[in-house]
CSV table of C-alpha atoms in Angstrom, one decimal:
chain,number,residue,atom,x,y,z
A,18,UNK,CA,99.0,134.6,14.6
A,19,UNK,CA,97.8,132.7,11.5
A,20,UNK,CA,94.1,132.2,11.2
A,21,UNK,CA,92.4,129.8,8.7
A,22,UNK,CA,88.7,129.7,8.2
A,23,UNK,CA,87.1,127.1,5.8
A,24,UNK,CA,83.8,127.3,4.2
A,25,UNK,CA,81.8,125.8,1.3
A,26,UNK,CA,81.1,122.3,2.7
A,27,UNK,CA,77.7,120.7,2.5
A,28,UNK,CA,75.6,117.8,1.3
A,29,UNK,CA,75.8,116.8,-2.3
A,30,UNK,CA,74.8,113.8,-4.4
A,31,UNK,CA,77.4,111.5,-5.9
A,32,UNK,CA,78.7,113.0,-9.1
A,33,UNK,CA,78.1,116.5,-7.9
A,34,UNK,CA,80.6,119.4,-7.2
A,35,UNK,CA,81.6,121.6,-4.3
A,36,UNK,CA,84.1,124.3,-3.9
A,37,UNK,CA,85.8,124.7,-0.6
A,38,UNK,CA,87.4,128.0,0.4
A,39,UNK,CA,90.0,128.8,3.0
A,40,UNK,CA,90.5,132.4,4.1
A,41,UNK,CA,93.9,133.0,5.6
A,42,UNK,CA,94.9,136.0,7.8
A,43,UNK,CA,97.6,137.1,10.2
A,44,UNK,CA,100.6,136.9,7.9
A,45,UNK,CA,102.0,137.7,4.5
A,46,UNK,CA,101.5,134.3,2.9
A,47,UNK,CA,103.8,134.7,-0.1
A,48,UNK,CA,106.3,132.3,1.4
A,49,UNK,CA,103.8,129.8,2.8
A,50,UNK,CA,102.6,126.4,1.7
A,51,UNK,CA,98.8,125.7,2.0
A,52,UNK,CA,97.2,122.3,2.0
A,53,UNK,CA,93.8,120.5,2.3
A,54,UNK,CA,93.4,117.4,4.5
A,55,UNK,CA,90.4,115.4,5.3
A,56,UNK,CA,89.3,113.1,8.0
A,57,UNK,CA,86.4,110.6,7.8
A,58,UNK,CA,84.9,109.1,11.0
A,59,UNK,CA,87.1,106.4,12.5
A,60,UNK,CA,89.9,107.2,10.1
A,61,UNK,CA,93.2,109.1,10.3
A,62,UNK,CA,93.5,112.6,8.8
A,63,UNK,CA,94.7,112.2,5.2
A,64,UNK,CA,96.4,114.5,2.7
A,65,UNK,CA,94.3,115.7,-0.2
A,66,UNK,CA,96.1,118.5,-2.0
A,67,UNK,CA,98.8,121.1,-1.5
A,68,UNK,CA,99.9,124.4,-3.1
A,69,UNK,CA,103.0,126.6,-2.6
A,70,UNK,CA,101.7,130.1,-2.5
A,71,UNK,CA,104.6,131.9,-4.2
A,72,UNK,CA,105.3,129.6,-7.1
A,73,UNK,CA,101.8,128.0,-7.3
A,74,UNK,CA,103.2,124.5,-7.5
A,75,UNK,CA,100.6,121.9,-6.7
A,76,UNK,CA,100.2,118.2,-5.9
A,77,UNK,CA,97.3,116.0,-5.0
A,78,UNK,CA,96.8,112.5,-3.7
A,79,UNK,CA,96.1,109.8,-6.3
A,80,UNK,CA,92.5,109.2,-5.2
A,81,UNK,CA,91.4,112.8,-6.2
A,82,UNK,CA,93.6,113.3,-9.3
A,83,UNK,CA,91.5,114.5,-12.2
A,84,UNK,CA,88.6,115.3,-9.9
A,85,UNK,CA,89.9,117.9,-7.4
A,86,UNK,CA,91.9,121.0,-8.1
A,87,UNK,CA,93.6,123.2,-5.6
A,88,UNK,CA,94.2,126.9,-6.4
A,89,UNK,CA,95.1,130.1,-4.6
A,90,UNK,CA,94.3,133.9,-4.9
A,91,UNK,CA,97.4,135.7,-3.5
A,92,UNK,CA,95.7,139.1,-3.5
A,93,UNK,CA,92.8,137.8,-1.4
A,94,UNK,CA,94.7,135.4,0.8
A,95,UNK,CA,92.3,132.6,-0.3
A,96,UNK,CA,92.9,129.0,-1.1
A,97,UNK,CA,90.3,126.9,-2.9
A,98,UNK,CA,89.6,123.2,-3.4
A,99,UNK,CA,87.3,122.6,-6.4
A,100,UNK,CA,85.8,119.1,-6.0
A,101,UNK,CA,84.1,117.5,-9.0
A,102,UNK,CA,82.7,114.0,-9.6
A,103,UNK,CA,82.3,113.6,-5.9
A,104,UNK,CA,82.0,110.1,-4.5
A,105,UNK,CA,80.6,108.8,-1.2
A,106,UNK,CA,84.1,107.9,-0.1
A,107,UNK,CA,85.0,111.6,-0.3
A,108,UNK,CA,82.7,112.2,2.7
A,109,UNK,CA,84.8,113.7,5.5
A,110,UNK,CA,85.6,116.9,7.4
A,111,UNK,CA,88.0,118.9,5.2
A,112,UNK,CA,90.7,121.0,6.9
A,113,UNK,CA,92.8,123.8,5.6
A,114,UNK,CA,96.4,123.8,6.8
A,115,UNK,CA,99.4,126.2,6.5
A,116,UNK,CA,103.1,126.3,7.2
A,117,UNK,CA,105.9,128.7,6.4
A,118,UNK,CA,108.2,127.7,3.6
A,119,UNK,CA,107.7,126.5,0.0
A,120,UNK,CA,107.6,122.7,-0.5
A,121,UNK,CA,104.9,120.2,-1.3
A,122,UNK,CA,104.6,118.7,2.2
A,123,UNK,CA,102.0,115.9,2.5
A,124,UNK,CA,102.1,114.8,6.2
A,125,UNK,CA,99.6,116.4,8.6
A,126,UNK,CA,102.4,117.0,11.2
A,127,UNK,CA,104.3,119.1,8.7
A,128,UNK,CA,101.7,121.8,9.3
A,129,UNK,CA,101.4,124.0,12.3
A,130,UNK,CA,98.3,126.0,11.4
A,131,UNK,CA,94.8,124.5,11.0
A,132,UNK,CA,91.3,125.7,10.4
A,133,UNK,CA,88.3,124.4,12.2
A,134,UNK,CA,87.2,122.2,9.3
A,135,UNK,CA,84.1,122.0,7.1
A,136,UNK,CA,81.9,118.9,6.6
A,137,UNK,CA,81.5,117.4,3.2
A,138,UNK,CA,78.9,114.7,2.8
A,139,UNK,CA,78.3,112.9,-0.5
A,140,UNK,CA,75.2,110.8,-0.7
A,141,UNK,CA,75.0,107.8,-3.0
């Protein structure tokens, strides 16, 4: 059974930075794709960034391009989301997601494994 545990959320002022971490366990993740999604109150869950664990290919949604970076540490089974130049509109619960296979999937229902989420709040 795949388990994902996020950490690193918190309260930060606009313009600040946070690094989210996702600890993955329960499988050999070399042939998995990992992603970050977020959900703000009253809004649908939206794609943020994705990485294919084996090749390390990445993609991110336009609104975070140049500000957020997804990365992975294969040896530690960790995935990270470095978030810089944070804006109030980045406020949301951030979720780590995983699925077997190697492609840059962007829809939330492409993923079968989810963490519990970590709250990110950006004050203006």
